Every structure is written in C-alpha cells, then in structure tokens.
mmCIF file of C-alpha atoms and ligand atoms in Angstrom:
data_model
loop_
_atom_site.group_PDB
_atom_site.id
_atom_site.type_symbol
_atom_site.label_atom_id
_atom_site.label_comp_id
_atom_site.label_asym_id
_atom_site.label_seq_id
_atom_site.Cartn_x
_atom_site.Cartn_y
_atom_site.Cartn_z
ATOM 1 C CA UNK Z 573 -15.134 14.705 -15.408
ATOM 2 C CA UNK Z 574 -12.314 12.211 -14.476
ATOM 3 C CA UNK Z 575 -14.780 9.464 -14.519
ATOM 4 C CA UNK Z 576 -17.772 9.063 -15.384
ATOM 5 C CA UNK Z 577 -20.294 6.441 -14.299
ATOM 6 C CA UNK Z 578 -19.154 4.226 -17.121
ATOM 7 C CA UNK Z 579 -18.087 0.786 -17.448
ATOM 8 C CA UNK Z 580 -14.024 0.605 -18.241
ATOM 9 C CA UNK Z 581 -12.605 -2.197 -20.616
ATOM 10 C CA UNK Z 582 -9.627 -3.707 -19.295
ATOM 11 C CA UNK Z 583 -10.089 -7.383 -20.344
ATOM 12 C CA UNK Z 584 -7.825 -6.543 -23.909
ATOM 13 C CA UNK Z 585 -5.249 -5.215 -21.900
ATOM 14 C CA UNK Z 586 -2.212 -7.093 -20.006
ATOM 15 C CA UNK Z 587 -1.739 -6.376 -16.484
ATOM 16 C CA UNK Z 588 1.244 -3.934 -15.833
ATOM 17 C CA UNK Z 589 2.357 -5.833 -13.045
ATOM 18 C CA UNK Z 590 0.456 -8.400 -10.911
ATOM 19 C CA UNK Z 591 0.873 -9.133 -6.702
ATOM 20 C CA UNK Z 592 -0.413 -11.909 -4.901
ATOM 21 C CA UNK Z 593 -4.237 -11.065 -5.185
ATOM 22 C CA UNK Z 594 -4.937 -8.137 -7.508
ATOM 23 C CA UNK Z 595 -3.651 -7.284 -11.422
ATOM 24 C CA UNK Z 596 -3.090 -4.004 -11.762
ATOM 25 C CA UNK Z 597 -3.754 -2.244 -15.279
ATOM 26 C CA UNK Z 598 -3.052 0.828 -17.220
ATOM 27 C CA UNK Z 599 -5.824 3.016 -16.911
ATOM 28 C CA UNK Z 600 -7.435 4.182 -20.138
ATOM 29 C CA UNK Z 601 -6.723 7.481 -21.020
ATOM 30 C CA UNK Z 602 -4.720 8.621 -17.683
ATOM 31 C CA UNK Z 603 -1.226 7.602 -17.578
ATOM 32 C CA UNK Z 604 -0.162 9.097 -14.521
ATOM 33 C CA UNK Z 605 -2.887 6.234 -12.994
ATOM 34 C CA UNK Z 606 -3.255 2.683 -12.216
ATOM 35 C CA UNK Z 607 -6.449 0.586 -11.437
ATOM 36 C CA UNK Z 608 -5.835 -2.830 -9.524
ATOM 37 C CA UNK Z 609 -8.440 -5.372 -9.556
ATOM 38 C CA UNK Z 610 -8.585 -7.993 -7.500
ATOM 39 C CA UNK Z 611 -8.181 -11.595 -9.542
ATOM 40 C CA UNK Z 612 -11.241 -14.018 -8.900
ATOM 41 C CA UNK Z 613 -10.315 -16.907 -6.264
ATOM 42 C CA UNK Z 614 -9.628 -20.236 -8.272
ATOM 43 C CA UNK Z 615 -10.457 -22.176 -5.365
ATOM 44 C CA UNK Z 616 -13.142 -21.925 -2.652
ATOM 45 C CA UNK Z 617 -11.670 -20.905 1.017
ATOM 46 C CA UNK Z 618 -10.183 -23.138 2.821
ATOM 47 C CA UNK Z 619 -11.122 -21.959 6.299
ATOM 48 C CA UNK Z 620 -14.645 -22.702 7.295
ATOM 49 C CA UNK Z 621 -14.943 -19.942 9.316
ATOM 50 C CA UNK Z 622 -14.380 -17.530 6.258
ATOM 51 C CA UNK Z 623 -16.665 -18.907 4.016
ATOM 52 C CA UNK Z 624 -19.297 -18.841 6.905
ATOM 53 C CA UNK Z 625 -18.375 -15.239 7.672
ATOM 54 C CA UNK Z 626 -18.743 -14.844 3.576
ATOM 55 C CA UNK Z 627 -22.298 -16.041 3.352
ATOM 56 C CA UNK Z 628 -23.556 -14.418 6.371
ATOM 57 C CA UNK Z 629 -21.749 -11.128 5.901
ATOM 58 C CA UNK Z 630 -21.745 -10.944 1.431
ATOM 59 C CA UNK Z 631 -20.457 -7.454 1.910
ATOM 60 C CA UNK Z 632 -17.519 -8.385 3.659
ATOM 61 C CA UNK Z 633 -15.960 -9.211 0.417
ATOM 62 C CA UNK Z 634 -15.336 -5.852 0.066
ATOM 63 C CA UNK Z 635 -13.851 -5.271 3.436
ATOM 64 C CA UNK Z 636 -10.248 -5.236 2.712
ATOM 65 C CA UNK Z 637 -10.445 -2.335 -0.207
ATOM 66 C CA UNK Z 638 -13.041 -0.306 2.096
ATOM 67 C CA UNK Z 639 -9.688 -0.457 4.455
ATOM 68 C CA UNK Z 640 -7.115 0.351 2.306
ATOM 69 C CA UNK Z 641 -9.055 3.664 0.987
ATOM 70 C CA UNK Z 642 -9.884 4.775 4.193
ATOM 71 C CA UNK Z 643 -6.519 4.430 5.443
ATOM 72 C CA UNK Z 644 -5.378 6.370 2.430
ATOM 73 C CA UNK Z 645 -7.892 9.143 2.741
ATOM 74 C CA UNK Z 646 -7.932 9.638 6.425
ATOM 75 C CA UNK Z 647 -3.639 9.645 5.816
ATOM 76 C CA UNK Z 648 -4.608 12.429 2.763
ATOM 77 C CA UNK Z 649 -6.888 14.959 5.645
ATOM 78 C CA UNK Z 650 -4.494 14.640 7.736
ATOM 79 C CA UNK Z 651 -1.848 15.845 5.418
ATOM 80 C CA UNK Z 652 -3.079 19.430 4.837
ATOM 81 C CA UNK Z 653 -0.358 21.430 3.045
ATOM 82 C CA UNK Z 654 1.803 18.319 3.155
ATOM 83 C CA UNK Z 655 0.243 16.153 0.645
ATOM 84 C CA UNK Z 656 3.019 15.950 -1.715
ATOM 85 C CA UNK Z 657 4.701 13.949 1.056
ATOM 86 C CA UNK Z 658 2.212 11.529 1.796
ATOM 87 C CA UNK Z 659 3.880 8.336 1.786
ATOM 88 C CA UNK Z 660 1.011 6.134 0.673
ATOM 89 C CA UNK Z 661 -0.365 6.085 -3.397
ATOM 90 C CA UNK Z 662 -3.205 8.529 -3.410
ATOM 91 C CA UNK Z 663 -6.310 6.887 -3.947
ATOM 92 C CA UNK Z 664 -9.023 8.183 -6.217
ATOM 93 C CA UNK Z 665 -11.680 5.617 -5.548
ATOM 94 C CA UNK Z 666 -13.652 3.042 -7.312
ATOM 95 C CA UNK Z 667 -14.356 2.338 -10.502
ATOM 96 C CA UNK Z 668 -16.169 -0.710 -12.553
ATOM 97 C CA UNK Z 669 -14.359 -2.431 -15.207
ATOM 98 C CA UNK Z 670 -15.407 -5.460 -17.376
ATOM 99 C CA UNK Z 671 -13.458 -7.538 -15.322
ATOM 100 C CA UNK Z 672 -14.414 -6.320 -11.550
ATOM 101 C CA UNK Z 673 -14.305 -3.527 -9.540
ATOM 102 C CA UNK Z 674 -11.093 -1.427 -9.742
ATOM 103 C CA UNK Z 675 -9.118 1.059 -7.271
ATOM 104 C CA UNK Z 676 -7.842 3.730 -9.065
ATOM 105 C CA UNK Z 677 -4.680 5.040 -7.623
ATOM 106 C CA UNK Z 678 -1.586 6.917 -8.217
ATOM 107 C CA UNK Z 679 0.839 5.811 -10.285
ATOM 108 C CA UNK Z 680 4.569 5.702 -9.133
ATOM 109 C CA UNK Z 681 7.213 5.982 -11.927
ATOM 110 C CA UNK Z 682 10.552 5.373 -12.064
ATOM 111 C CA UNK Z 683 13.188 7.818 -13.918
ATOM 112 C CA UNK Z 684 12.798 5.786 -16.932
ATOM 113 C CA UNK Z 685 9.180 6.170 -17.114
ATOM 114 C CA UNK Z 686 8.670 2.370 -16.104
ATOM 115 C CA UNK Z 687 6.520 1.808 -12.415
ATOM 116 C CA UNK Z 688 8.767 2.533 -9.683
ATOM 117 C CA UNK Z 689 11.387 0.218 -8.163
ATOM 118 C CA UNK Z 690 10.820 -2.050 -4.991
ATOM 119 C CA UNK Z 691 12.724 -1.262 -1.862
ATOM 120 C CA UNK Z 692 13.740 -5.039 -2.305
ATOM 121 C CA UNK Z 693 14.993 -4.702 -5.475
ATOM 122 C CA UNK Z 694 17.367 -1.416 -4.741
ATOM 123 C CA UNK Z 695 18.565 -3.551 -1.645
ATOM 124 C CA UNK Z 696 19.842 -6.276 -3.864
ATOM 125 C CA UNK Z 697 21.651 -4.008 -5.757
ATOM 126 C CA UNK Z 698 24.433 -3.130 -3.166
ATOM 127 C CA UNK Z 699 23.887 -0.993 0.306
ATOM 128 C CA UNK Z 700 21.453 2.133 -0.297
ATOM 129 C CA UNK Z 701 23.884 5.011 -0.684
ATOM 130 C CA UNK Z 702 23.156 8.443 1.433
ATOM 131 C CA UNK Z 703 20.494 10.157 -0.156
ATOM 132 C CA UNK Z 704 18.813 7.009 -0.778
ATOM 133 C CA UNK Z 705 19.057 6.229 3.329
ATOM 134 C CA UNK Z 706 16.968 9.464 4.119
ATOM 135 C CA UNK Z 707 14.727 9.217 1.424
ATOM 136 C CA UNK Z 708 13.434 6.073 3.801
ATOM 137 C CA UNK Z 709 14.133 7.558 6.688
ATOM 138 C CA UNK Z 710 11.846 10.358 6.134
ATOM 139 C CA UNK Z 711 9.356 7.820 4.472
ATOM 140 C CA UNK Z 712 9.491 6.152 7.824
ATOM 141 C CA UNK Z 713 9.173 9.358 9.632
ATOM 142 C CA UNK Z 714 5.913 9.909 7.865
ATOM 143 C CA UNK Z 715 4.686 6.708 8.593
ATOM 144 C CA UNK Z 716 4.778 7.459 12.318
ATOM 145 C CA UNK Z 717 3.438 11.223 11.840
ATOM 146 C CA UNK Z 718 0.316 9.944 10.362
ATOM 147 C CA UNK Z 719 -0.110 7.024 12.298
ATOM 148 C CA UNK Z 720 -0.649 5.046 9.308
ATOM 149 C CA UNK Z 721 -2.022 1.236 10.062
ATOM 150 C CA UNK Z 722 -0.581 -1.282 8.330
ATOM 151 C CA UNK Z 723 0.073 -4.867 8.557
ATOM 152 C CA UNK Z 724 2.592 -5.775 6.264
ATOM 153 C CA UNK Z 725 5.007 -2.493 5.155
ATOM 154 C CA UNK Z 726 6.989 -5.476 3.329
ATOM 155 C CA UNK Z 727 9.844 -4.239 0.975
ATOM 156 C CA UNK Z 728 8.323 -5.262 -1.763
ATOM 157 C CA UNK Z 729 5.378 -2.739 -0.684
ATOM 158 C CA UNK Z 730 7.634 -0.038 -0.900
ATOM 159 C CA UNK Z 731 8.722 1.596 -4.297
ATOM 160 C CA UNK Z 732 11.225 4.199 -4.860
ATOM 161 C CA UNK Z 733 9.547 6.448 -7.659
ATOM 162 C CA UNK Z 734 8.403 10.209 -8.572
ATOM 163 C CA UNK Z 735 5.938 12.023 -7.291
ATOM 164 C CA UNK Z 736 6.160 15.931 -8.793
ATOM 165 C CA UNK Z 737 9.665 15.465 -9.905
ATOM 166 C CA UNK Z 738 10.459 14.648 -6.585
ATOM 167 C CA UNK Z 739 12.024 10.632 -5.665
ATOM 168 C CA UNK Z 740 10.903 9.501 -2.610
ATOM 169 C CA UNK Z 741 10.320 6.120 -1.156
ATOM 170 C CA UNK Z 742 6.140 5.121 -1.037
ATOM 171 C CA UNK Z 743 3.976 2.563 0.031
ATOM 172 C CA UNK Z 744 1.732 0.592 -2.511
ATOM 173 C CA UNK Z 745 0.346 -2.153 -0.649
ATOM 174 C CA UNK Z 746 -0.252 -3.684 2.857
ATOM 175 C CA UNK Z 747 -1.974 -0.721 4.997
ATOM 176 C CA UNK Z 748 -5.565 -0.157 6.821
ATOM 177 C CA UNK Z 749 -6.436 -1.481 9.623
ATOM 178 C CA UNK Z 750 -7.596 -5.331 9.406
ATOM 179 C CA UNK Z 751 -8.444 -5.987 13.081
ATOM 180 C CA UNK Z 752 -12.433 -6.318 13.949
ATOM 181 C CA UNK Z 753 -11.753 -4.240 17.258
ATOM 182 C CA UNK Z 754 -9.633 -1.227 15.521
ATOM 183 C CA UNK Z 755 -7.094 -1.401 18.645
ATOM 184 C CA UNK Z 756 -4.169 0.057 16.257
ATOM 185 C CA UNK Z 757 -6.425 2.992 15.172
ATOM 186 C CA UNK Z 758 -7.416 3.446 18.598
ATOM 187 C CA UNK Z 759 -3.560 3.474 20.668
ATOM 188 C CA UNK Z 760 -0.813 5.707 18.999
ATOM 189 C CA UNK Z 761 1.759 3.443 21.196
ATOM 190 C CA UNK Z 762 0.622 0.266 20.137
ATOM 191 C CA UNK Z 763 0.452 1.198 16.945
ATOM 192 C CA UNK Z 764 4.043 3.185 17.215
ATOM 193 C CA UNK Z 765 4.980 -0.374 18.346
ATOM 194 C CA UNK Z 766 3.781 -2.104 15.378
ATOM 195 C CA UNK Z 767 5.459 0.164 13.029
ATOM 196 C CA UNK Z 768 8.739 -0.434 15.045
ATOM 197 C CA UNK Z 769 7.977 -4.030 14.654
ATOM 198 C CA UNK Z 770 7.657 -3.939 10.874
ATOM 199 C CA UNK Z 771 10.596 -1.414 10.418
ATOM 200 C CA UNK Z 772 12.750 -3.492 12.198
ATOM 201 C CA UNK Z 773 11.337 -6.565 10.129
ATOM 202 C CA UNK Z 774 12.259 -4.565 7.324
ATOM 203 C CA UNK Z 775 15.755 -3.844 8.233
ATOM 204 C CA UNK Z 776 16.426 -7.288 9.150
ATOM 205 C CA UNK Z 777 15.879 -8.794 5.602
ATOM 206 C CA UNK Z 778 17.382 -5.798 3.521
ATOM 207 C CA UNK Z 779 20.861 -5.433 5.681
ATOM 208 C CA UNK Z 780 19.931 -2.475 7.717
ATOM 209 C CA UNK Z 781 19.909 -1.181 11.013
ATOM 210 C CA UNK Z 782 16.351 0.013 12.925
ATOM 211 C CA UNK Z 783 16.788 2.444 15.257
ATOM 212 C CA UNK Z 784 13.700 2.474 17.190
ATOM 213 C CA UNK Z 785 14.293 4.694 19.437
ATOM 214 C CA UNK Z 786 15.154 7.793 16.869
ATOM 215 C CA UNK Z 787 12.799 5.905 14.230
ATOM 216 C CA UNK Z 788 15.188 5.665 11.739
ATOM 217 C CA UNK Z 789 17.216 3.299 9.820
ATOM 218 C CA UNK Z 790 20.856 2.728 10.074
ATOM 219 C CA UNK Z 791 23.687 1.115 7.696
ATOM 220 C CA UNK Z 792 24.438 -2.010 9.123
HETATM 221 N N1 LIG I 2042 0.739 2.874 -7.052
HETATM 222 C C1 LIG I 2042 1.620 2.089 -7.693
HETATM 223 N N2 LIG I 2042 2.618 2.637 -8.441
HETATM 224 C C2 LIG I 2042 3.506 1.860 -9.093
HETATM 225 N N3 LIG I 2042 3.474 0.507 -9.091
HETATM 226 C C3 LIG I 2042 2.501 -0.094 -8.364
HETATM 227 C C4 LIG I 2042 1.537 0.656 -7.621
HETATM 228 N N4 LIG I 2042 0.702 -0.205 -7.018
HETATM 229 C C5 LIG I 2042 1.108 -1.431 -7.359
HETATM 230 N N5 LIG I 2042 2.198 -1.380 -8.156
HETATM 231 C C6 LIG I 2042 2.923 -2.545 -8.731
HETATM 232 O O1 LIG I 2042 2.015 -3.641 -8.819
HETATM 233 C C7 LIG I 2042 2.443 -4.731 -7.986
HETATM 234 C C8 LIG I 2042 1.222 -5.423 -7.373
HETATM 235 O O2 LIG I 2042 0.422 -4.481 -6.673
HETATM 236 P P1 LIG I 2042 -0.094 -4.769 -5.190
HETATM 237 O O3 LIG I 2042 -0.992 -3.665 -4.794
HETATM 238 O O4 LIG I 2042 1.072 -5.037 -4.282
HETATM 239 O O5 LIG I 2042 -0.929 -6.121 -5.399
HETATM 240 P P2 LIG I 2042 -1.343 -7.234 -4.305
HETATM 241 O O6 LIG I 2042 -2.361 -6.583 -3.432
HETATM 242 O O7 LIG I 2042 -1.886 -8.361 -5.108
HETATM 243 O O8 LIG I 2042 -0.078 -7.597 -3.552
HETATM 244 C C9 LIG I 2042 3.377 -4.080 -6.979
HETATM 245 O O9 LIG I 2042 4.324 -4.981 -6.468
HETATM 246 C C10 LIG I 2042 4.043 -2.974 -7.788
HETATM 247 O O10 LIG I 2042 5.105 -3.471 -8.566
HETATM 248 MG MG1 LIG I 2043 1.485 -6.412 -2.757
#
C-alpha cells in the first residue's frame, strides 16, 4: 500500500520550497512526491466576517484543499487516455503528518533533478525560444479543453518540469473553483472568459502576446 493509515513525520525535515500559505516537504520514502501542508495562521483573521463564517462553519477550514482536489480529479476523469497531458500536478489525496494535514501530489522535476522551474523565472531569463512557446501554448490549450477553474494561473503557478521524460509546462497552484455559487463550473463561456482574462494577465507581465481568439500566446 502507498499509504497506510499512519501518521507521517515531517517536523525533522526542511520544507523543499515554501509559497505564501503552505510548506511543501519531501515525502518519506517516495521521491517522485511532494506533500504541502498548510502553515498555521500567526495571527487571527482580520475580516470579521471570516472568523464568523469560521466558527459557524469549523469545516470550512478545509474548504480551499476540498477545491483544489476536486478540481484536480474531476480534470484527471476527464482525461481518459490523455492523462499524461494533464496540465495540473496529479493529486493523490490526504494524508496526516505531525505537523497537519498534507496533500500529496506529484512532483515536477527539472532536468537536473531539482523541482521544476517557474514560468516567471524562464521569462526572466530572455524571450521563451520556440519549443518552449508551444510547450505553453498547448498547456494553455489544455486548460481550455478541460475547463479547468482557476483563480489565479499566476506565473509563478506554472513550472516547466518532467512528467514521463516528457517537459511540459504545469500548474501547481491557484485552481478549483472558490465562488459559493459555482457560476465558473456551471458556464463554459464565462469560464473560457476567465481563462482569457488570466492568460492575457499572464502575457502582460512575462512580455508576451495573448491571442484570445486562437487561445494562444504570441512573442511580443
Ligand atoms: N507539484 C509540484 N512540483 C514541483 N514543485 C512544486 C509543486 N507544488 C509546489 N511546488 C513548489 O512549491 C512552491 C509553493 O507551493 P504552492 O502550492 O504554490 O504553495 P502556496 O499554496 O503556499 O502558494 C511552488 O512555488 C513551487 O516552487
Ligand atoms: Mg503558490
């Protein structure tokens, strides 16, 4: 068994890398995974309304994670023969560690063995040449195919990394659907206009072009 129902120690280990909420580790024993973890707030919430919602709803603490796996799993059904070109980190659940629950996911490598590169970073090193243009462009294509929610496909969400020996461009971070009334999940053209929205956001900040009417980018 992958996992058993056991408790994991990560609290002698250094995060590999940590974003603005969660530390993501190593995970014992499996180095072609990662298990991120969110850190514990240092101070209370500021809004009212959230720590309200918190104390009448405890279980929404958990709401955000619930999201982000079921956006990865539905994105994984959908993919049938495909999967090897999903464009999000598989997800293989939940596990407990000594310091919190933990989402186990794929990890992306770089050629060096190292986690993967950000989109940002690539883009600071000069204008992506060719192959690295439709690598993204059929990252982005995939994006729209599976109708993939998300509210922040950032650059620094996106690595460039293996998966099977093969680089492609993936997203880490910033998908599921976040909205009480799921209006994203529910309209394919409002949430085909979202994606535009963030692509083009995208583009914008690395030096690109968005062509939103072929979904795809262009050098600027
Ligand atoms: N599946 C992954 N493969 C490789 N690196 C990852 C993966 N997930 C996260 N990372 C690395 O960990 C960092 C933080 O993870 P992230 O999920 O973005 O945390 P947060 O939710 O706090 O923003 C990322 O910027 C990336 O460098
Ligand atoms: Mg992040």
């Amino acid at each position: 068994m992958l996992f058993a129902a056991q408790l994991l120690q990560l609290s002698g280990q250094d995060p590999v890398a940590s974003g603005g909420h969660r530390d993501v580790y190593a995970c014992p024993g499996q180095s072609h995974l990662l298990i991120k973890v969110t850190r514990p707030r240092k101070r209370p919430n500021r809004s009212y309304t959230k720590r309200l919602i918190r104390r009448l709803l405890p279980d929404s603490v958990y709401r955000n994670a619930i999201k982000e796996i079921e956006c990865e799993m539905k994105a994984a059904l959908k993919s049938g023969t495909e999967i090897a070109r999903m464009p999000l980190a598989r997800c293989f659940g939940i596990v407990q560690t000594d310091i919190g629950p933990g989402i186990v996911v794929e990890r992306i490598a770089s050629d060096d063995g190292g986690l993967a590169d950000h989109l940002s970073t690539l883009c600071k090193q000069g204008p992506l040449g060719a192959d690295l243009l439709a690598a993204l462009n059929s990252f982005a294509k995939n994006l729209f195919r599976l109708q993939i929610v998300a509210r922040d496909i950032h650059e620094s969400n996106i690595v460039y990394g293996l998966r099977n020996q093969a680089r492609m461009f993936i997203l880490i971070d910033g998908y599921g659907e976040r909205n009480l009334v799921p209006l994203r999940t529910l309209s394919r053209s409002l949430n085909d206009r979202s994606l535009n929205k963030q692509m083009d956001g995208i583009a914008e900040r690395v030096g690109l072009i968005w062509d939103a009417q072929n979904r795809e980018f262009r050098a600027a």
